């Protein structure tokens, strides 16, 4: 029978592997965050590292930038993906090209996107040439605040396809007769969306959010390769901070920032997961 | 749709595998063998001296090359152009302070290209062809020891050398069979600061008076090249065979359920041919002195050079030279073998495809007969 | 549903614009790899494919690496996904939630301790340091758990009554019913491995061992056309795989949603 033991045996490889390669390092990180010094001279210093780090300027900048990135990027990508998914749901049979094409940016390798950004947005790039032809002044796209928007644009371009699939999957499961009966009752598009679509989509929205966050963290690779280790202030992300701490072997700040990042993720997830579960409990 | 992508993927896989094996071999063929020489340091003027042979003619004029060890994408021993500020050219020699520089090479190196440094070359006898590229042969100076002119026409020379280091290097040949020095050579004047006064040189006159050295070819290398021809023919034949098997399989795959066994057989043969490729490529050994300097598929280069070579050989064979005659006969037989092998492989492949078609038709007839027997019962 | 002509026109234009935005960079890369200002020039292709073997060798090495990762993760995820979906044991949901959190963490968080650990295990500077952590990534288990959850309970009960053990159930029932989920998990983990950047830079010291995508990104070849051709080479396997499994991919993610 499906005893508990068979369950444990089945998940054993994965859990053991995760323990070794993800959890154990994380516990090390936890320990580093509460100690100072390295090698033989580790000593327990409690929360002193945390205090020092919160007052650290570059950490505050990095943390703030990452939060800003997600605060701007996540809603944008969800809205855009939702719009496109709704479009594809309503007009089945059309937009064949779009349907086959929207996953392409996701499979584009990092080297390719870096090259493209270079070709397109650099000072002698395509965009500036276009602007020159139209008589508009060329701008420094990779510096200052426009670099942030370039990063957001890159994130959207690459990952909206993934979110579209996740949302589309949820939209497909909504039976169409619900819409038809709503039409008969004379409901407007907005009412249909709010009362029929949204309540059944919470799980899909949650998935799309999870994967968009994962992809957002991966966006760091492109930023790193375009901007280098010390990019401009606008796009100095938390992972840059982590990376630089790694380079300078500053284990303490590396660990503390990792713990803080994890806490932020845990809080966000716990809240949203509970919210989604409550909404879903209404349905089943 | 899936079938199309699968066919394209198989072709892509085949092309990529072929490219891998081919590029590994091309790298080895295109590597020029070089000999290096240390500039002789003279305590008189505290500078090293190297012979004028070390100047290589490139598109950007005369250059000197050194060797260095590269990193990252440029790993390995490579050639590098020495900055023209690091050396001075005088009429007698080159003055420089440097690590060993390249003296002779089987073909002109390019900056950044891999090279193979030869240290203790073996020596052997050889015949050389000298073909003048524009106009008549220039007057020759004093030939080196052991070099004998066997035959001569207006533009070509056949030379016999008793003992020369292998592999054949053109610049070494040019130094052993030098052009006669012009009496009134246009050495520029040096002013009081021992700096060359380039203004005083009449460059046009220099061009006219100093003709280009003829191109040299070694008969050993030519025979070696021709000996590779059959293998190249076999290679071309097997490539054609693989591609036609692929095309045939694509057509068969339209009804893949019926043709399952045939497709598996085809796949097996394609894999067999693919695994024979590296073995075949390993045995092909092209001498780098006859290869183009930039890329190996420069067909114009081959046409020109081999046109010159065989033109000269034909002239000399007509004049009765045994060596030229042997070379031409060998080349002819090798080319025939090559064509024969390529044709044989193609015929085998076509035979294979035809057999498969017949086999599948027979089976269809067989099953059709069986079905009819079933119905009749 | 009745839609106004304007709406159809606008939506059509919108879709077309999006398609162009998604597709244009690829076409640009493809085109400029052999079209320079002066006309068609296939030299970069010759340089990458035939003149030097380092690009192709690196390509095959990366491919082998990613296939190992994909297959390994598939194996581990099938077991774990089935365990989470169909077996009841205490702590199941908590463990699953924990795994989900681990999935979201960016690589940098565990990079340093992993580096220290790899050093102690002696795995640094070898491909195992890259393969092992990726095999045990929770992403595959996440996707497969969702897709295995959709197998009706009665089928499994019937199989158990017939006396099938769990391996048989997995092999004969779960896998054939969920091919799209398996394909989806394999493709996503393959893509993750193919595109990984941080781990090779941290764990491998020798540039010669870098997989193709990292080597290309970290030290781009000086020549832009060669860089473009290399990009095409890097995109090619992913493109072919995703094109071939397009249907399964969409289905697999769809099944992950159906409760």
XYZ file of C-alpha atoms in Angstrom, chain A residues 1-11 13-18 20-26 28-29 32 80 83-84 87 90-91 94-95 97-116 119 126 156-158 160-162 164-170 172-173 179 183 192 203-208 210-211 213-214 217-218 220-221 224-225 239 242-243 246 251 254 258-259 261-262 265-266 269-270 273 280 283-284, chain C residues 1 3 7-8 11-12 14-16 18-19 21-23 25-26 28-29 32 76-77 79-80 82-84 86-91 95-97 99-118 121 123 132-139 141-143 145-146 153 156-157 160 166 170 188 191-192 194-199 201-202 213 216-218 224 227-228 231 234-235 238-239 242 246 249-250 253-254 256-259:
218
model
C 0.000 0.000 0.000
C 0.966 3.568 -0.234
C 2.572 3.601 3.132
C 4.460 6.506 4.452
C 7.703 4.678 3.856
C 7.205 4.408 0.102
C 6.575 8.134 0.006
C 9.745 8.847 1.887
C 11.780 6.497 -0.306
C 10.491 8.155 -3.446
C 11.315 11.666 -2.433
C 16.933 11.296 -3.776
C 15.620 14.776 -4.359
C 15.443 15.744 -0.720
C 18.869 14.354 0.039
C 20.339 16.144 -2.915
C 18.648 19.364 -1.923
C 23.470 18.522 0.429
C 23.556 21.138 -2.288
C 21.036 23.716 -1.158
C 20.122 23.388 2.488
C 23.508 22.615 3.993
C 25.128 25.552 2.191
C 22.258 27.665 3.381
C 26.463 27.579 6.483
C 25.246 30.937 5.249
C 28.296 32.962 8.658
C 1.096 42.306 -20.268
C -3.653 40.883 -21.813
C -1.984 38.677 -24.380
C -6.396 37.920 -26.458
C -10.876 34.929 -27.072
C -9.589 34.738 -30.586
C -6.107 33.604 -35.077
C -2.669 34.855 -34.198
C 2.333 33.347 -35.690
C 2.231 34.878 -32.258
C 1.389 31.522 -30.728
C 4.455 29.835 -32.126
C 6.732 32.769 -31.510
C 6.173 33.988 -27.994
C 8.533 31.456 -26.386
C 11.452 32.384 -28.611
C 12.884 35.161 -26.441
C 12.994 32.745 -23.524
C 15.325 30.351 -25.306
C 17.658 33.075 -26.510
C 20.942 32.515 -24.705
C 22.466 35.102 -22.448
C 25.295 35.801 -24.847
C 22.792 36.582 -27.564
C 20.781 39.037 -25.513
C 23.922 40.775 -24.341
C 25.095 41.171 -27.910
C 21.690 42.417 -28.980
C 24.064 46.412 -30.824
C 20.596 50.855 -33.976
C 9.697 41.777 -20.130
C 10.853 40.728 -23.585
C 12.486 37.587 -22.323
C 6.521 37.425 -20.908
C 6.174 34.297 -23.046
C 6.616 32.079 -20.020
C 1.633 33.845 -21.010
C 1.740 30.069 -21.096
C 1.014 29.806 -17.399
C -1.893 32.200 -17.550
C -3.232 30.740 -20.773
C -3.254 27.315 -19.190
C -5.525 28.589 -16.487
C -8.312 27.410 -20.975
C -9.805 25.502 -18.053
C -19.176 33.331 -20.502
C -23.545 37.280 -22.215
C -17.207 39.133 -16.972
C -3.676 29.500 -8.895
C -2.434 30.382 -12.352
C -1.628 33.901 -11.287
C 0.336 32.492 -8.379
C 2.359 30.215 -10.656
C 2.984 32.987 -13.122
C 6.490 32.497 -8.887
C 8.145 31.847 -12.210
C 10.218 36.113 -9.829
C 12.588 33.241 -10.617
C 16.475 36.902 -10.524
C 17.983 35.255 -13.568
C 20.889 39.459 -13.251
C 23.075 37.560 -15.701
C 26.108 41.573 -15.035
C 27.443 40.952 -18.486
C 22.931 40.144 -6.681
C 26.252 39.474 -3.313
C 28.662 38.965 -6.152
C 31.844 37.030 -2.982
C 31.344 36.329 3.857
C 27.164 38.062 1.795
C 21.203 36.326 1.621
C 19.269 35.833 4.839
C 16.621 38.253 0.836
C 15.291 34.906 1.927
C 10.866 36.054 -0.235
C 9.409 33.950 2.585
C 5.332 33.887 -0.518
C 3.717 32.967 2.735
C 0.230 31.458 -0.838
C -9.168 28.395 -3.807
C -13.980 26.892 -5.089
C -13.445 23.278 -4.032
C -19.068 36.239 -29.612
C -16.615 41.625 -31.747
C -11.451 45.512 -31.915
C -10.394 42.797 -34.310
C -5.977 43.184 -31.670
C -4.577 41.936 -34.953
C -1.204 44.360 -31.527
C -0.485 40.670 -32.113
C 1.501 41.462 -35.233
C 4.287 41.606 -30.609
C 5.302 38.905 -33.063
C 9.183 42.351 -31.351
C 9.673 38.733 -30.350
C 11.050 37.547 -33.639
C 16.193 40.068 -32.854
C 16.566 36.499 -34.108
C 18.633 40.340 -37.110
C 21.216 37.950 -35.699
C 23.856 40.061 -39.947
C 15.123 12.411 -9.682
C 12.040 14.521 -10.388
C 10.512 9.820 -8.298
C 10.003 12.877 -6.141
C 5.214 10.918 -7.822
C 6.047 10.729 -4.140
C 4.685 14.184 -3.458
C 0.383 10.315 -4.722
C 1.789 9.279 -1.382
C 0.569 10.619 1.904
C 3.077 11.080 4.647
C 3.402 13.537 7.458
C 5.214 16.724 6.601
C 8.645 19.797 2.709
C 7.084 20.764 -0.586
C 6.742 24.364 0.458
C 11.444 22.993 -1.796
C 9.450 25.690 -3.528
C 11.237 28.370 -1.558
C 14.589 26.805 -2.461
C 13.548 26.898 -6.086
C 13.012 30.626 -6.024
C 16.301 31.550 -4.410
C 18.797 33.094 -6.795
C 22.058 31.280 -7.329
C 24.252 33.817 -5.569
C 22.779 32.960 -2.180
C 24.238 29.483 -2.074
C 27.190 30.116 -4.342
C 29.823 30.751 -1.687
C 28.968 27.866 0.646
C 28.652 25.588 -2.367
C 32.080 26.724 -3.490
C 33.540 25.926 -0.079
C 31.806 22.574 -0.001
C 32.898 21.653 -3.493
C 34.693 17.416 -1.684
C 34.909 18.580 -7.041
C 25.270 17.731 -9.329
C 23.564 20.852 -7.948
C 21.478 21.176 -11.082
C 20.328 17.569 -10.985
C 18.847 18.203 -7.556
C 17.069 21.434 -8.463
C 13.431 21.319 -7.339
C 11.998 22.751 -10.560
C 9.741 17.938 -9.123
C 7.475 20.985 -8.915
C 6.210 20.583 -12.472
C 4.080 16.836 -8.990
C 1.391 18.991 -10.539
C -6.881 7.791 -8.027
C -3.723 3.589 -9.210
C -5.940 1.767 -6.744
C -2.382 -1.810 -6.607
C 5.304 1.290 -7.097
C 5.411 4.689 -12.257
C 13.209 23.488 -18.790
C 17.495 25.190 -20.881
C 18.542 26.136 -17.366
C 22.433 25.462 -21.232
C 22.115 29.052 -20.106
C 23.916 28.868 -16.777
C 26.465 31.568 -16.272
C 27.342 32.085 -12.625
C 28.241 28.555 -11.652
C 32.577 31.219 -13.558
C 32.690 30.421 -9.863
C 27.206 29.871 -23.464
C 30.713 33.278 -25.280
C 29.228 35.650 -22.743
C 32.246 36.078 -20.553
C 31.369 40.601 -34.230
C 30.132 36.299 -32.258
C 26.879 36.298 -34.203
C 25.086 32.911 -31.045
C 24.175 28.367 -29.215
C 20.513 28.944 -30.040
C 17.335 24.849 -27.875
C 15.452 26.076 -30.920
C 11.543 23.614 -28.412
C 6.212 22.732 -28.802
C 5.540 21.994 -23.682
C 2.284 23.878 -23.757
C 2.482 23.468 -18.329
C -1.267 23.312 -18.868
C 0.435 21.559 -14.197
C -2.502 23.803 -13.562
C -5.464 21.476 -13.757
C -6.523 20.603 -10.278
